PDB file of C-alpha atoms in Angstrom:
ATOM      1  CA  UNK A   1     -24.791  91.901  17.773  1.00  0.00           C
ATOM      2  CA  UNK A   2     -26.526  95.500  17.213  1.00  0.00           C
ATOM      3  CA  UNK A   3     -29.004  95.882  14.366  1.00  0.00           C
ATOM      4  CA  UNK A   4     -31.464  98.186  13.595  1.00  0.00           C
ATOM      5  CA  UNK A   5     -33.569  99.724  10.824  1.00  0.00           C
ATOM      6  CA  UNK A   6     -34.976 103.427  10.444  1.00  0.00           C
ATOM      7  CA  UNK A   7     -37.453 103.563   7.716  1.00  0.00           C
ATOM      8  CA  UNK A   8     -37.163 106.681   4.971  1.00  0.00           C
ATOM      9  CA  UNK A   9     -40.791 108.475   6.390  1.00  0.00           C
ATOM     10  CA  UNK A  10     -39.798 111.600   4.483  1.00  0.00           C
ATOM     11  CA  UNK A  11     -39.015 109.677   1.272  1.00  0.00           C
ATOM     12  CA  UNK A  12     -41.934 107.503   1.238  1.00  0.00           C
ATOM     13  CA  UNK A  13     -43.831 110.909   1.474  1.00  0.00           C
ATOM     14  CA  UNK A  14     -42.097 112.532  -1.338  1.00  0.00           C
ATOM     15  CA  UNK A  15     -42.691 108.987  -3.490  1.00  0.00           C
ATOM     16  CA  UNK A  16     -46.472 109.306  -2.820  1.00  0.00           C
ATOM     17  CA  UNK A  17     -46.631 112.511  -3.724  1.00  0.00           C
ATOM     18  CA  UNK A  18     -45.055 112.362  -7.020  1.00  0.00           C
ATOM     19  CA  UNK A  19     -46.750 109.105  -7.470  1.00  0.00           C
ATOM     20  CA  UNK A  20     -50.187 111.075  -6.867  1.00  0.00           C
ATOM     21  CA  UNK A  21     -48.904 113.370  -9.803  1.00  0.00           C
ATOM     22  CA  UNK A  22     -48.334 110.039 -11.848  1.00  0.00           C
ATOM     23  CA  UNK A  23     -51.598 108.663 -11.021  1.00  0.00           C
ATOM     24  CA  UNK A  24     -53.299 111.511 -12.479  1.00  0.00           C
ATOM     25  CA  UNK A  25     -51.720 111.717 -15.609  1.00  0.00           C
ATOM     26  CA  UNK A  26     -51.677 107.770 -16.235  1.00  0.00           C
ATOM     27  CA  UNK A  27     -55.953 108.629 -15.526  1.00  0.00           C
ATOM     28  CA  UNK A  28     -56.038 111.479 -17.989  1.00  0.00           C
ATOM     29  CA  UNK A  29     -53.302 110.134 -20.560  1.00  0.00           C
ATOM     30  CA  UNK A  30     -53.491 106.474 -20.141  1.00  0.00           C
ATOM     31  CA  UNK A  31     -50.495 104.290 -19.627  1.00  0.00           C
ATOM     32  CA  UNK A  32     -48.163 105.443 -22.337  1.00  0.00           C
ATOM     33  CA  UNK A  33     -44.628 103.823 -22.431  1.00  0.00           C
ATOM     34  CA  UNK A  34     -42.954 106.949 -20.699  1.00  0.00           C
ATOM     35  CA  UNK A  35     -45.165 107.058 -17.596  1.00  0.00           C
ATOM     36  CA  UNK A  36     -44.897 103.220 -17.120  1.00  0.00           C
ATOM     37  CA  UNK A  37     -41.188 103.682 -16.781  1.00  0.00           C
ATOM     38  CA  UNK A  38     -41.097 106.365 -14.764  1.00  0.00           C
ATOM     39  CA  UNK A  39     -43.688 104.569 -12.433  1.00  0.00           C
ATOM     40  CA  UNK A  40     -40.779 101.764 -12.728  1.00  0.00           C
ATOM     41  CA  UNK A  41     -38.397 104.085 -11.455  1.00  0.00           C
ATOM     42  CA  UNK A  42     -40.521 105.481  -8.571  1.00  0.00           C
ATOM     43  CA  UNK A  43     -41.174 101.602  -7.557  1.00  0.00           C
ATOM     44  CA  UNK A  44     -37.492 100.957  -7.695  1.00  0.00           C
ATOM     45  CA  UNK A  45     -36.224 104.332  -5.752  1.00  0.00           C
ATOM     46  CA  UNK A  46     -38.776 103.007  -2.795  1.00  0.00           C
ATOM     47  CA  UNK A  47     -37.431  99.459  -2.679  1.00  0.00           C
ATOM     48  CA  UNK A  48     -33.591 100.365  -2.439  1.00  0.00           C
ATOM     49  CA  UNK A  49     -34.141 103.488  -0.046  1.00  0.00           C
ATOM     50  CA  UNK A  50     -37.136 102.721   2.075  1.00  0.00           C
ATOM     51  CA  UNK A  51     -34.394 102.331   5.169  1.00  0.00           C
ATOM     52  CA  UNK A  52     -30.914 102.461   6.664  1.00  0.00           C
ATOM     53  CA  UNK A  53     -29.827  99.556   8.799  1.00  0.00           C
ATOM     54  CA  UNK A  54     -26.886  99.809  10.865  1.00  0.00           C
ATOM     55  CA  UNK A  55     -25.237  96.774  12.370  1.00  0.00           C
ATOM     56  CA  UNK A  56     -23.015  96.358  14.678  1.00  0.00           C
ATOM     57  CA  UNK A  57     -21.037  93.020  14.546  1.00  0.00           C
ATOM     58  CA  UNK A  58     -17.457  92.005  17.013  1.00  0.00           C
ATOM     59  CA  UNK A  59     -15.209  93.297  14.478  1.00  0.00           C
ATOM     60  CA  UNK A  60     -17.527  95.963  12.191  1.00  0.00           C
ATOM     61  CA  UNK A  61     -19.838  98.439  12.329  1.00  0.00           C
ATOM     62  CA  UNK A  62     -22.009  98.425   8.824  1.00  0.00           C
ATOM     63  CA  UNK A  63     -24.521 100.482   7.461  1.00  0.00           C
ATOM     64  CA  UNK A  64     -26.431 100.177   4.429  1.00  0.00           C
ATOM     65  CA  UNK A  65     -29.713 101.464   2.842  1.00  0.00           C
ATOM     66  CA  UNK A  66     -33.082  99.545   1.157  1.00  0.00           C
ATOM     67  CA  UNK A  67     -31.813  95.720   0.595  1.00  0.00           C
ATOM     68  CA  UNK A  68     -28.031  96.609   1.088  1.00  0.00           C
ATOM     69  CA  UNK A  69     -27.066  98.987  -2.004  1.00  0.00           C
ATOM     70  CA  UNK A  70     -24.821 101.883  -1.772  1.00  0.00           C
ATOM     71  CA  UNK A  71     -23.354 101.380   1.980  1.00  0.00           C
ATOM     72  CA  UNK A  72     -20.254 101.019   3.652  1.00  0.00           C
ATOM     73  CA  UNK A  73     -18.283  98.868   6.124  1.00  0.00           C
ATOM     74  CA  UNK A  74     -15.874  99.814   9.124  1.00  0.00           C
ATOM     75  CA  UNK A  75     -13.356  97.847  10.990  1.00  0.00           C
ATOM     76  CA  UNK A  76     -14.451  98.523  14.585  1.00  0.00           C
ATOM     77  CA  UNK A  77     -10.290  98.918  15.422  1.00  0.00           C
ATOM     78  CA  UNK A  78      -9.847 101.817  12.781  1.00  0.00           C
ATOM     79  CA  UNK A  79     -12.544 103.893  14.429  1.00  0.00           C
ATOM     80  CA  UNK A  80     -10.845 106.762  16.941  1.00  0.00           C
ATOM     81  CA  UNK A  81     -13.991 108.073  18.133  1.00  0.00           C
ATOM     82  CA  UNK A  82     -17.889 107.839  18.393  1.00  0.00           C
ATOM     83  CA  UNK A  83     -20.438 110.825  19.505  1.00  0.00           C
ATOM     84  CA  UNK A  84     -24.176 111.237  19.067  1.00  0.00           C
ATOM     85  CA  UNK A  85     -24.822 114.561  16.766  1.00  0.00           C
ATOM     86  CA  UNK A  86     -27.631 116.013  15.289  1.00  0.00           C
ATOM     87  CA  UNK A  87     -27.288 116.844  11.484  1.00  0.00           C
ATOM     88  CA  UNK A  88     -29.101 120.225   9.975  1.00  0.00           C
ATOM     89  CA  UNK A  89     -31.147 120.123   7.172  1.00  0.00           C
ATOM     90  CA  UNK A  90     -28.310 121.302   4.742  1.00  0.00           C
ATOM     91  CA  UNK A  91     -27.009 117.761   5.392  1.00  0.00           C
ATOM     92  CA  UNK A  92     -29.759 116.794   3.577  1.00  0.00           C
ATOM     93  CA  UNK A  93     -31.585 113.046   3.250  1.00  0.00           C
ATOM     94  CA  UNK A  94     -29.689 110.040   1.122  1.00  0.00           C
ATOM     95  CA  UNK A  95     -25.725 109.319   0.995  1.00  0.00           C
ATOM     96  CA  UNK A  96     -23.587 112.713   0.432  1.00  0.00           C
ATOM     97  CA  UNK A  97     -20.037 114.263   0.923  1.00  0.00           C
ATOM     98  CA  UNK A  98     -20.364 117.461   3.403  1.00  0.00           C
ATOM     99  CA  UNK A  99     -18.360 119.923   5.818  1.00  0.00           C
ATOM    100  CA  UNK A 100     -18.491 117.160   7.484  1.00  0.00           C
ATOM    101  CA  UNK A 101     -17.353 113.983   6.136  1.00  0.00           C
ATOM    102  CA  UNK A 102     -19.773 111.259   4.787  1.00  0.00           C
ATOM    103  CA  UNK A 103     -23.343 111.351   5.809  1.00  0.00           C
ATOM    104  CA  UNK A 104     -25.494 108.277   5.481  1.00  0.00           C
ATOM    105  CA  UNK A 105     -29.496 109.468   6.771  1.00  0.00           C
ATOM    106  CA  UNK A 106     -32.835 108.778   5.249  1.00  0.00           C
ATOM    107  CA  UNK A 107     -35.125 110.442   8.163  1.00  0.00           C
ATOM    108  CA  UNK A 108     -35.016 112.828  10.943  1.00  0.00           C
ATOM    109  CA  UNK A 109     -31.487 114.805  12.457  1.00  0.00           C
ATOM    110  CA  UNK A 110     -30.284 112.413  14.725  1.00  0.00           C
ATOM    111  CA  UNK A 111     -26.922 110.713  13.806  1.00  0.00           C
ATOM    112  CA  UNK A 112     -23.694 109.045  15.453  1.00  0.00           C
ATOM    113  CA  UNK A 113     -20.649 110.869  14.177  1.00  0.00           C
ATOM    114  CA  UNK A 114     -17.707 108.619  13.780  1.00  0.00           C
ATOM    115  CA  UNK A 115     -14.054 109.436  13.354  1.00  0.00           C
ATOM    116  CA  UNK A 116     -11.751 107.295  12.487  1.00  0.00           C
ATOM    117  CA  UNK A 117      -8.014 106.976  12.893  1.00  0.00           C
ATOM    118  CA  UNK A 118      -6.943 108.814   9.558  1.00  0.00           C
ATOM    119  CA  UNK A 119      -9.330 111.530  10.268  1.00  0.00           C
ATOM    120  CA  UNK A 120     -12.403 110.627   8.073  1.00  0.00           C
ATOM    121  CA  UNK A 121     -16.074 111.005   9.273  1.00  0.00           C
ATOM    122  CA  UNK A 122     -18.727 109.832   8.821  1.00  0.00           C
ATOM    123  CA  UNK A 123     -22.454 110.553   9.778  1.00  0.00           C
ATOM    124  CA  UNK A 124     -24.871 107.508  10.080  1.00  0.00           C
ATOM    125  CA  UNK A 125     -28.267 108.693  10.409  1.00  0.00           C
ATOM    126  CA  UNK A 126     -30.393 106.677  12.965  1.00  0.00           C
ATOM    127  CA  UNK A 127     -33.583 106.986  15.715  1.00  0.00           C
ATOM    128  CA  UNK A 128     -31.089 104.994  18.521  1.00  0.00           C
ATOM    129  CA  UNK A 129     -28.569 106.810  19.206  1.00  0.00           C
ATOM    130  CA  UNK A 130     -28.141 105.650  22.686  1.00  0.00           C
ATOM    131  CA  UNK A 131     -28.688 102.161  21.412  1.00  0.00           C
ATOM    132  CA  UNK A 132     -25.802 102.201  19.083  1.00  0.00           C
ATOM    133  CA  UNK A 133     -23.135 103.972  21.126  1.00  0.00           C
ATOM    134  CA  UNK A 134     -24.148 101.315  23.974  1.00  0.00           C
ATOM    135  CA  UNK A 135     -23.444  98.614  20.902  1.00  0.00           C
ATOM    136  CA  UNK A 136     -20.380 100.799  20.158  1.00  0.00           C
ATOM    137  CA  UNK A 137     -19.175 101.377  23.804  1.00  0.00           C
ATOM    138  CA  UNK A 138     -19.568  97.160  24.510  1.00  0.00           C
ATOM    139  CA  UNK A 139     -17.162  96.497  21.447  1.00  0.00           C
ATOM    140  CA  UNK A 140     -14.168  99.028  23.181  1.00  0.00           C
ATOM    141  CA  UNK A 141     -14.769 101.953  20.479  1.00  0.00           C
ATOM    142  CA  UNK A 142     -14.145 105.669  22.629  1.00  0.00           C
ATOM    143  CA  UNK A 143     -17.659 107.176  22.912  1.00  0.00           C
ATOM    144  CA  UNK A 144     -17.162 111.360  23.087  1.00  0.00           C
ATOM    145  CA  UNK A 145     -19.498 113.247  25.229  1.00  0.00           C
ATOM    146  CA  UNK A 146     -21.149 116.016  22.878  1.00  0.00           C
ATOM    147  CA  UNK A 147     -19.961 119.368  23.172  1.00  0.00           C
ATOM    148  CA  UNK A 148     -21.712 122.026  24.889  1.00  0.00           C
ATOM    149  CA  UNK A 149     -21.866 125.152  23.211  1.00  0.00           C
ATOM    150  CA  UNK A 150     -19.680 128.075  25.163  1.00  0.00           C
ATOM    151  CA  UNK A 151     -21.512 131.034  26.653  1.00  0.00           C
ATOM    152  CA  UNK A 152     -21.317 134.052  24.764  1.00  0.00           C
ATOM    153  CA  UNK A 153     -18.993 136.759  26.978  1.00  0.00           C
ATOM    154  CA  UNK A 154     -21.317 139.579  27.384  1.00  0.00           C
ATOM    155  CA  UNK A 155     -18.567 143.172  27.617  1.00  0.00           C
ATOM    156  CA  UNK A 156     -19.830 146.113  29.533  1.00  0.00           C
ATOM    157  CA  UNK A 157     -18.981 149.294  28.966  1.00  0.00           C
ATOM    158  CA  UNK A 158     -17.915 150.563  32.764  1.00  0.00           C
ATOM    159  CA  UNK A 159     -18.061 154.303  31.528  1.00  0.00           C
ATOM    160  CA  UNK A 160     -21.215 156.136  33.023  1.00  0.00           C
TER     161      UNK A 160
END
């Protein structure tokens, strides 16, 4: 069985910044009821994101994020395809419908692509690629090479 966790760097960067911005008004307001549940909420967004954990089981491939909120579960046998690919920034961080299909990423561009047999996709964000198409390969699923992009066709003009 494959497992493994990427932690949510960028998040827990974006946390402690706004939680700098929190610490400074709870010193020059004092801990009013507002700011306490806000600092609630910024506790509680760093618990249930702070990772994405992808597993890799005989008859699934899983993925979910923090504790195990808000993630989703394939049947190894409805996936067509498998390919490393590297997401932009407009794919943004968290869980999100793009161009693309699904995309599951807390940190970083790298991601598997997988298609499956009724043509959705899905991007699962992760720092082992190689590690999880090897899971992916061992369990039978069709591992696509990535695609190189084509040469641009340079025309001459022949006329002197």
């Amino acid at each position: 069985m494959y497992q493994h966790k990427q932690y949510a760097v960028f998040i827990f960067f974006v946390l402690a910044w706004i939680g700098g911005f929190v610490a400074l008004a709870w010193n020059l307001l004092g801990a009013d009821g507002p700011l306490i549940i806000f600092t609630g909420i910024l506790v509680l967004v760093g618990f249930l994101f702070n990772g994405l954990t992808v597993k890799v089981d005989d008859k699934n491939i899983s993925w979910a994020f923090g504790p195990g909120v808000a993630g989703q579960s394939i049947e190894l046998r409805e996936v067509a395809e498998a390919k490393a690919v590297q997401n932009s920034y407009r794919h943004g961080i968290g869980m999100r419908i793009t161009h693309d299909g699904w995309v599951y990423t807390v940190s970083g561009f790298s991601a598997i692509q997988l298609t499956l047999k009724d043509g959705t996709l899905y991007r699962v964000g992760t720092n082992d690629q190689k590690g999880l198409l090897a899971a992916l390969k061992e369990k039978n699923v069709l591992i696509a090479l990535p695609s190189k992009p084509k040469a641009e066709t340079v025309k001459r003009n022949n006329m002197i």
